[in-house]
Amino acid sequence: MEVRERILMRADEMFMKHGVKSISMDDIARDLGISKKTIYQYFSNKEELVVEVSKTYFTREIQSCEGIAHKSENAVDEMMKVVYMSIKSLRDLNPSLIFDIQKYYPKAWEHFEAYKNGYVFDKLRENLRQGIEEGIYRDNINIDIVARMRISQIDASLNPNYFPPDIFHFSEIQIQMMENYILGIATEKGRKLYQQYRDKSFSDQSQNQLIK
């Protein structure tokens, strides 16, 4: 693996676990067993590193979502698999990470906003259209409004003022929100599919580990 990729990967892991503000370039260099000077050969400062970590993370998320879309049986299956992927991806998220980036690294925050309000919003609209065509989402929903409602759920789930991390587990928040979202727009056929997939997911030990 190239040095730059190692730096990005380890910085991503450390930021995810400890937040961004508390991790210094010295911490990353020491953890990797390299000099800080080596890091500065690839990234001019910490802000550039945070931005590149963000870009790499969202590129990886997009690739994962596209892979799920190609393999999913229907719109409900896709939505559930994406949510479970997000739970796994953000399982060790430090609640301060979102606050740190929003307050101290606006350029990195722009990438999050672009990903959420661009790619995620468009995928939600595609999923809703697909579900309506498949007869598993109601055909009287307003696609743009419902997609924006789902975006607002994502924002709320990451807001510690709404869901203090010492009280609410991230995975349980996501599962509850997903269930209310899907059941709120599903037809009877869609509800049966959701229950079928949910029962199967929770009978799988590896899936159970996500919510512990």
PDB file of C-alpha atoms in Angstrom:
ATOM      1  CA  MET A   1       0.000   0.000   0.000  1.00  0.00           C
ATOM      2  CA  GLU A   2       1.273   3.486  -0.899  1.00  0.00           C
ATOM      3  CA  VAL A   3       2.302   5.807   1.954  1.00  0.00           C
ATOM      4  CA  ARG A   4      -0.401   8.328   1.078  1.00  0.00           C
ATOM      5  CA  GLU A   5      -3.087   5.654   1.234  1.00  0.00           C
ATOM      6  CA  ARG A   6      -1.767   4.412   4.592  1.00  0.00           C
ATOM      7  CA  ILE A   7      -1.923   7.931   5.991  1.00  0.00           C
ATOM      8  CA  LEU A   8      -5.477   8.452   4.741  1.00  0.00           C
ATOM      9  CA  MET A   9      -6.661   5.100   6.046  1.00  0.00           C
ATOM     10  CA  ARG A  10      -5.158   5.500   9.501  1.00  0.00           C
ATOM     11  CA  ALA A  11      -6.262   9.134   9.828  1.00  0.00           C
ATOM     12  CA  ASP A  12      -9.791   8.064   8.905  1.00  0.00           C
ATOM     13  CA  GLU A  13      -9.766   5.400  11.640  1.00  0.00           C
ATOM     14  CA  MET A  14      -8.348   7.761  14.257  1.00  0.00           C
ATOM     15  CA  PHE A  15     -10.717  10.617  13.410  1.00  0.00           C
ATOM     16  CA  MET A  16     -13.676   8.231  13.481  1.00  0.00           C
ATOM     17  CA  LYS A  17     -12.720   6.918  16.915  1.00  0.00           C
ATOM     18  CA  HIS A  18     -11.496  10.070  18.642  1.00  0.00           C
ATOM     19  CA  GLY A  19     -12.875  12.993  16.642  1.00  0.00           C
ATOM     20  CA  VAL A  20     -10.798  15.356  14.524  1.00  0.00           C
ATOM     21  CA  LYS A  21      -9.813  18.130  16.915  1.00  0.00           C
ATOM     22  CA  SER A  22      -8.165  15.820  19.460  1.00  0.00           C
ATOM     23  CA  ILE A  23      -5.950  14.083  16.877  1.00  0.00           C
ATOM     24  CA  SER A  24      -2.806  15.906  15.787  1.00  0.00           C
ATOM     25  CA  MET A  25      -0.471  15.287  12.880  1.00  0.00           C
ATOM     26  CA  ASP A  26       2.066  14.125  15.477  1.00  0.00           C
ATOM     27  CA  ASP A  27      -0.424  11.514  16.733  1.00  0.00           C
ATOM     28  CA  ILE A  28      -0.947  10.154  13.230  1.00  0.00           C
ATOM     29  CA  ALA A  29       2.782  10.083  12.452  1.00  0.00           C
ATOM     30  CA  ARG A  30       3.564   8.336  15.730  1.00  0.00           C
ATOM     31  CA  ASP A  31       0.821   5.761  15.211  1.00  0.00           C
ATOM     32  CA  LEU A  32       2.078   4.981  11.697  1.00  0.00           C
ATOM     33  CA  GLY A  33       5.720   4.904  12.757  1.00  0.00           C
ATOM     34  CA  ILE A  34       6.704   7.638  10.315  1.00  0.00           C
ATOM     35  CA  SER A  35       7.883  11.219  10.712  1.00  0.00           C
ATOM     36  CA  LYS A  36       5.541  14.183  10.617  1.00  0.00           C
ATOM     37  CA  LYS A  37       7.700  15.490   7.792  1.00  0.00           C
ATOM     38  CA  THR A  38       6.660  12.454   5.726  1.00  0.00           C
ATOM     39  CA  ILE A  39       2.981  13.327   6.197  1.00  0.00           C
ATOM     40  CA  TYR A  40       3.666  16.887   5.079  1.00  0.00           C
ATOM     41  CA  GLN A  41       5.155  15.545   1.865  1.00  0.00           C
ATOM     42  CA  TYR A  42       1.625  14.435   0.932  1.00  0.00           C
ATOM     43  CA  PHE A  43      -0.595  16.904   2.805  1.00  0.00           C
ATOM     44  CA  SER A  44       0.367  20.547   3.339  1.00  0.00           C
ATOM     45  CA  ASN A  45      -1.573  20.846   6.603  1.00  0.00           C
ATOM     46  CA  LYS A  46      -4.160  19.116   8.761  1.00  0.00           C
ATOM     47  CA  GLU A  47      -7.061  20.793   6.995  1.00  0.00           C
ATOM     48  CA  GLU A  48      -5.988  19.312   3.664  1.00  0.00           C
ATOM     49  CA  LEU A  49      -5.675  15.897   5.300  1.00  0.00           C
ATOM     50  CA  VAL A  50      -9.181  16.157   6.794  1.00  0.00           C
ATOM     51  CA  VAL A  51     -10.592  17.192   3.410  1.00  0.00           C
ATOM     52  CA  GLU A  52      -8.877  14.296   1.619  1.00  0.00           C
ATOM     53  CA  VAL A  53     -10.039  11.814   4.274  1.00  0.00           C
ATOM     54  CA  SER A  54     -13.599  13.102   3.791  1.00  0.00           C
ATOM     55  CA  LYS A  55     -13.407  12.814  -0.003  1.00  0.00           C
ATOM     56  CA  THR A  56     -12.004   9.287   0.227  1.00  0.00           C
ATOM     57  CA  TYR A  57     -14.680   8.249   2.725  1.00  0.00           C
ATOM     58  CA  PHE A  58     -17.568   9.494   0.595  1.00  0.00           C
ATOM     59  CA  THR A  59     -16.092   7.969  -2.565  1.00  0.00           C
ATOM     60  CA  ARG A  60     -16.013   4.640  -0.752  1.00  0.00           C
ATOM     61  CA  GLU A  61     -19.589   5.083   0.464  1.00  0.00           C
ATOM     62  CA  ILE A  62     -20.806   5.835  -3.070  1.00  0.00           C
ATOM     63  CA  GLN A  63     -19.083   2.727  -4.420  1.00  0.00           C
ATOM     64  CA  SER A  64     -20.683   0.616  -1.679  1.00  0.00           C
ATOM     65  CA  CYS A  65     -24.136   2.072  -2.339  1.00  0.00           C
ATOM     66  CA  GLU A  66     -23.831   1.459  -6.067  1.00  0.00           C
ATOM     67  CA  GLY A  67     -22.814  -2.141  -5.401  1.00  0.00           C
ATOM     68  CA  ILE A  68     -25.842  -2.621  -3.165  1.00  0.00           C
ATOM     69  CA  ALA A  69     -28.169  -1.084  -5.768  1.00  0.00           C
ATOM     70  CA  HIS A  70     -26.998  -3.554  -8.412  1.00  0.00           C
ATOM     71  CA  LYS A  71     -27.465  -6.565  -6.139  1.00  0.00           C
ATOM     72  CA  SER A  72     -30.727  -5.654  -4.395  1.00  0.00           C
ATOM     73  CA  GLU A  73     -33.949  -7.507  -5.158  1.00  0.00           C
ATOM     74  CA  ASN A  74     -36.190  -4.435  -4.846  1.00  0.00           C
ATOM     75  CA  ALA A  75     -36.399  -0.939  -3.339  1.00  0.00           C
ATOM     76  CA  VAL A  76     -37.054  -2.129   0.228  1.00  0.00           C
ATOM     77  CA  ASP A  77     -34.162  -4.568   0.072  1.00  0.00           C
ATOM     78  CA  GLU A  78     -31.865  -1.795  -1.186  1.00  0.00           C
ATOM     79  CA  MET A  79     -32.933   0.674   1.509  1.00  0.00           C
ATOM     80  CA  MET A  80     -32.396  -1.836   4.302  1.00  0.00           C
ATOM     81  CA  LYS A  81     -29.011  -2.944   3.007  1.00  0.00           C
ATOM     82  CA  VAL A  82     -27.816   0.663   2.703  1.00  0.00           C
ATOM     83  CA  VAL A  83     -28.892   1.407   6.273  1.00  0.00           C
ATOM     84  CA  TYR A  84     -27.155  -1.690   7.633  1.00  0.00           C
ATOM     85  CA  MET A  85     -24.047  -0.721   5.649  1.00  0.00           C
ATOM     86  CA  SER A  86     -24.126   2.737   7.243  1.00  0.00           C
ATOM     87  CA  ILE A  87     -24.520   1.226  10.703  1.00  0.00           C
ATOM     88  CA  LYS A  88     -21.474  -0.946  10.142  1.00  0.00           C
ATOM     89  CA  SER A  89     -19.482   1.923   8.639  1.00  0.00           C
ATOM     90  CA  LEU A  90     -20.292   4.358  11.463  1.00  0.00           C
ATOM     91  CA  ARG A  91     -20.439   1.853  14.322  1.00  0.00           C
ATOM     92  CA  ASP A  92     -17.381   3.371  16.036  1.00  0.00           C
ATOM     93  CA  LEU A  93     -18.217   6.987  15.219  1.00  0.00           C
ATOM     94  CA  ASN A  94     -17.160   9.455  17.906  1.00  0.00           C
ATOM     95  CA  PRO A  95     -20.059  11.911  18.360  1.00  0.00           C
ATOM     96  CA  SER A  96     -17.621  14.836  18.372  1.00  0.00           C
ATOM     97  CA  LEU A  97     -16.509  14.066  14.800  1.00  0.00           C
ATOM     98  CA  ILE A  98     -19.490  15.748  13.158  1.00  0.00           C
ATOM     99  CA  PHE A  99     -19.226  18.803  15.412  1.00  0.00           C
ATOM    100  CA  ASP A 100     -15.461  19.080  14.906  1.00  0.00           C
ATOM    101  CA  ILE A 101     -15.714  19.026  11.115  1.00  0.00           C
ATOM    102  CA  GLN A 102     -18.677  21.384  10.974  1.00  0.00           C
ATOM    103  CA  LYS A 103     -17.025  23.959  13.250  1.00  0.00           C
ATOM    104  CA  TYR A 104     -13.321  23.728  12.416  1.00  0.00           C
ATOM    105  CA  TYR A 105     -13.089  22.275   8.892  1.00  0.00           C
ATOM    106  CA  PRO A 106     -15.728  23.942   6.677  1.00  0.00           C
ATOM    107  CA  LYS A 107     -14.159  22.702   3.440  1.00  0.00           C
ATOM    108  CA  ALA A 108     -14.504  19.099   4.623  1.00  0.00           C
ATOM    109  CA  TRP A 109     -18.046  19.838   5.798  1.00  0.00           C
ATOM    110  CA  GLU A 110     -18.890  21.010   2.290  1.00  0.00           C
ATOM    111  CA  HIS A 111     -18.111  17.501   1.026  1.00  0.00           C
ATOM    112  CA  PHE A 112     -20.496  15.993   3.578  1.00  0.00           C
ATOM    113  CA  GLU A 113     -23.248  18.417   2.589  1.00  0.00           C
ATOM    114  CA  ALA A 114     -22.629  17.779  -1.117  1.00  0.00           C
ATOM    115  CA  TYR A 115     -22.744  14.010  -0.575  1.00  0.00           C
ATOM    116  CA  LYS A 116     -25.912  14.169   1.515  1.00  0.00           C
ATOM    117  CA  ASN A 117     -27.841  16.776  -0.461  1.00  0.00           C
ATOM    118  CA  GLY A 118     -26.557  15.589  -3.835  1.00  0.00           C
ATOM    119  CA  TYR A 119     -25.814  11.900  -4.141  1.00  0.00           C
ATOM    120  CA  VAL A 120     -27.904  10.636  -1.200  1.00  0.00           C
ATOM    121  CA  PHE A 121     -30.892  12.792  -2.130  1.00  0.00           C
ATOM    122  CA  ASP A 122     -30.790  11.609  -5.742  1.00  0.00           C
ATOM    123  CA  LYS A 123     -30.495   7.952  -4.673  1.00  0.00           C
ATOM    124  CA  LEU A 124     -33.458   8.345  -2.340  1.00  0.00           C
ATOM    125  CA  ARG A 125     -35.551   9.737  -5.182  1.00  0.00           C
ATOM    126  CA  GLU A 126     -34.496   6.847  -7.432  1.00  0.00           C
ATOM    127  CA  ASN A 127     -35.355   4.360  -4.693  1.00  0.00           C
ATOM    128  CA  LEU A 128     -38.779   5.930  -4.195  1.00  0.00           C
ATOM    129  CA  ARG A 129     -39.552   5.861  -7.912  1.00  0.00           C
ATOM    130  CA  GLN A 130     -38.424   2.236  -8.105  1.00  0.00           C
ATOM    131  CA  GLY A 131     -40.539   1.262  -5.108  1.00  0.00           C
ATOM    132  CA  ILE A 132     -43.627   2.876  -6.593  1.00  0.00           C
ATOM    133  CA  GLU A 133     -43.074   1.056  -9.902  1.00  0.00           C
ATOM    134  CA  GLU A 134     -42.667  -2.226  -8.014  1.00  0.00           C
ATOM    135  CA  GLY A 135     -45.890  -1.652  -6.105  1.00  0.00           C
ATOM    136  CA  ILE A 136     -44.159  -1.720  -2.707  1.00  0.00           C
ATOM    137  CA  TYR A 137     -44.308   2.051  -2.047  1.00  0.00           C
ATOM    138  CA  ARG A 138     -47.558   4.010  -2.204  1.00  0.00           C
ATOM    139  CA  ASP A 139     -48.098   5.826  -5.483  1.00  0.00           C
ATOM    140  CA  ASN A 140     -49.589   8.926  -3.825  1.00  0.00           C
ATOM    141  CA  ILE A 141     -46.405  10.077  -2.065  1.00  0.00           C
ATOM    142  CA  ASN A 142     -44.565  13.240  -3.069  1.00  0.00           C
ATOM    143  CA  ILE A 143     -41.099  11.937  -3.951  1.00  0.00           C
ATOM    144  CA  ASP A 144     -39.226  15.191  -3.340  1.00  0.00           C
ATOM    145  CA  ILE A 145     -40.878  15.799   0.033  1.00  0.00           C
ATOM    146  CA  VAL A 146     -40.362  12.235   1.248  1.00  0.00           C
ATOM    147  CA  ALA A 147     -36.721  12.226   0.130  1.00  0.00           C
ATOM    148  CA  ARG A 148     -36.125  15.468   2.033  1.00  0.00           C
ATOM    149  CA  MET A 149     -37.834  13.968   5.080  1.00  0.00           C
ATOM    150  CA  ARG A 150     -35.362  11.096   4.963  1.00  0.00           C
ATOM    151  CA  ILE A 151     -32.462  13.568   4.704  1.00  0.00           C
ATOM    152  CA  SER A 152     -33.801  15.333   7.802  1.00  0.00           C
ATOM    153  CA  GLN A 153     -33.785  11.968   9.602  1.00  0.00           C
ATOM    154  CA  ILE A 154     -30.105  11.567   8.761  1.00  0.00           C
ATOM    155  CA  ASP A 155     -29.345  15.033  10.122  1.00  0.00           C
ATOM    156  CA  ALA A 156     -31.287  14.350  13.306  1.00  0.00           C
ATOM    157  CA  SER A 157     -29.630  10.980  13.900  1.00  0.00           C
ATOM    158  CA  LEU A 158     -26.193  12.644  13.909  1.00  0.00           C
ATOM    159  CA  ASN A 159     -27.244  15.479  16.214  1.00  0.00           C
ATOM    160  CA  PRO A 160     -26.256  14.769  19.856  1.00  0.00           C
ATOM    161  CA  ASN A 161     -28.774  17.378  21.041  1.00  0.00           C
ATOM    162  CA  TYR A 162     -31.571  15.152  19.722  1.00  0.00           C
ATOM    163  CA  PHE A 163     -29.993  11.805  20.545  1.00  0.00           C
ATOM    164  CA  PRO A 164     -27.363  12.042  23.321  1.00  0.00           C
ATOM    165  CA  PRO A 165     -24.849   9.212  22.656  1.00  0.00           C
ATOM    166  CA  ASP A 166     -24.770   8.220  26.323  1.00  0.00           C
ATOM    167  CA  ILE A 167     -28.480   7.422  26.113  1.00  0.00           C
ATOM    168  CA  PHE A 168     -29.107   6.275  22.539  1.00  0.00           C
ATOM    169  CA  HIS A 169     -27.090   3.733  20.555  1.00  0.00           C
ATOM    170  CA  PHE A 170     -26.405   4.882  16.985  1.00  0.00           C
ATOM    171  CA  SER A 171     -27.465   1.601  15.398  1.00  0.00           C
ATOM    172  CA  GLU A 172     -30.774   1.503  17.237  1.00  0.00           C
ATOM    173  CA  ILE A 173     -31.530   5.073  16.140  1.00  0.00           C
ATOM    174  CA  GLN A 174     -30.895   4.107  12.513  1.00  0.00           C
ATOM    175  CA  ILE A 175     -33.030   0.968  12.680  1.00  0.00           C
ATOM    176  CA  GLN A 176     -35.958   2.776  14.312  1.00  0.00           C
ATOM    177  CA  MET A 177     -35.803   5.597  11.772  1.00  0.00           C
ATOM    178  CA  MET A 178     -35.545   3.174   8.852  1.00  0.00           C
ATOM    179  CA  GLU A 179     -38.528   1.182  10.090  1.00  0.00           C
ATOM    180  CA  ASN A 180     -40.732   4.243  10.525  1.00  0.00           C
ATOM    181  CA  TYR A 181     -39.648   5.600   7.145  1.00  0.00           C
ATOM    182  CA  ILE A 182     -40.294   2.402   5.187  1.00  0.00           C
ATOM    183  CA  LEU A 183     -43.535   1.467   6.931  1.00  0.00           C
ATOM    184  CA  GLY A 184     -44.783   5.025   6.443  1.00  0.00           C
ATOM    185  CA  ILE A 185     -44.489   4.831   2.646  1.00  0.00           C
ATOM    186  CA  ALA A 186     -44.967   1.102   2.019  1.00  0.00           C
ATOM    187  CA  THR A 187     -47.980  -0.645   0.559  1.00  0.00           C
ATOM    188  CA  GLU A 188     -49.196  -3.850   2.162  1.00  0.00           C
ATOM    189  CA  LYS A 189     -46.892  -5.750  -0.194  1.00  0.00           C
ATOM    190  CA  GLY A 190     -43.990  -3.541   0.863  1.00  0.00           C
ATOM    191  CA  ARG A 191     -44.742  -4.011   4.563  1.00  0.00           C
ATOM    192  CA  LYS A 192     -44.692  -7.783   4.158  1.00  0.00           C
ATOM    193  CA  LEU A 193     -41.372  -7.588   2.332  1.00  0.00           C
ATOM    194  CA  TYR A 194     -39.913  -5.360   5.037  1.00  0.00           C
ATOM    195  CA  GLN A 195     -40.968  -7.754   7.794  1.00  0.00           C
ATOM    196  CA  GLN A 196     -39.586 -10.690   5.817  1.00  0.00           C
ATOM    197  CA  TYR A 197     -36.203  -9.033   5.333  1.00  0.00           C
ATOM    198  CA  ARG A 198     -36.100  -7.770   8.915  1.00  0.00           C
ATOM    199  CA  ASP A 199     -36.827 -11.202  10.354  1.00  0.00           C
ATOM    200  CA  LYS A 200     -34.097 -12.662   8.163  1.00  0.00           C
ATOM    201  CA  SER A 201     -31.618  -9.952   9.172  1.00  0.00           C
ATOM    202  CA  PHE A 202     -32.181 -10.436  12.859  1.00  0.00           C
ATOM    203  CA  SER A 203     -31.890 -14.189  12.588  1.00  0.00           C
ATOM    204  CA  ASP A 204     -28.369 -13.649  11.234  1.00  0.00           C
ATOM    205  CA  GLN A 205     -25.869 -13.475  14.076  1.00  0.00           C
ATOM    206  CA  SER A 206     -23.552 -11.157  12.169  1.00  0.00           C
ATOM    207  CA  GLN A 207     -26.383  -8.681  11.687  1.00  0.00           C
ATOM    208  CA  ASN A 208     -27.313  -8.909  15.343  1.00  0.00           C
ATOM    209  CA  GLN A 209     -23.838  -7.741  16.263  1.00  0.00           C
ATOM    210  CA  LEU A 210     -24.523  -4.414  14.553  1.00  0.00           C
ATOM    211  CA  ILE A 211     -27.019  -3.300  17.159  1.00  0.00           C
ATOM    212  CA  LYS A 212     -25.060  -4.301  20.240  1.00  0.00           C
TER     213      LYS A 212
END
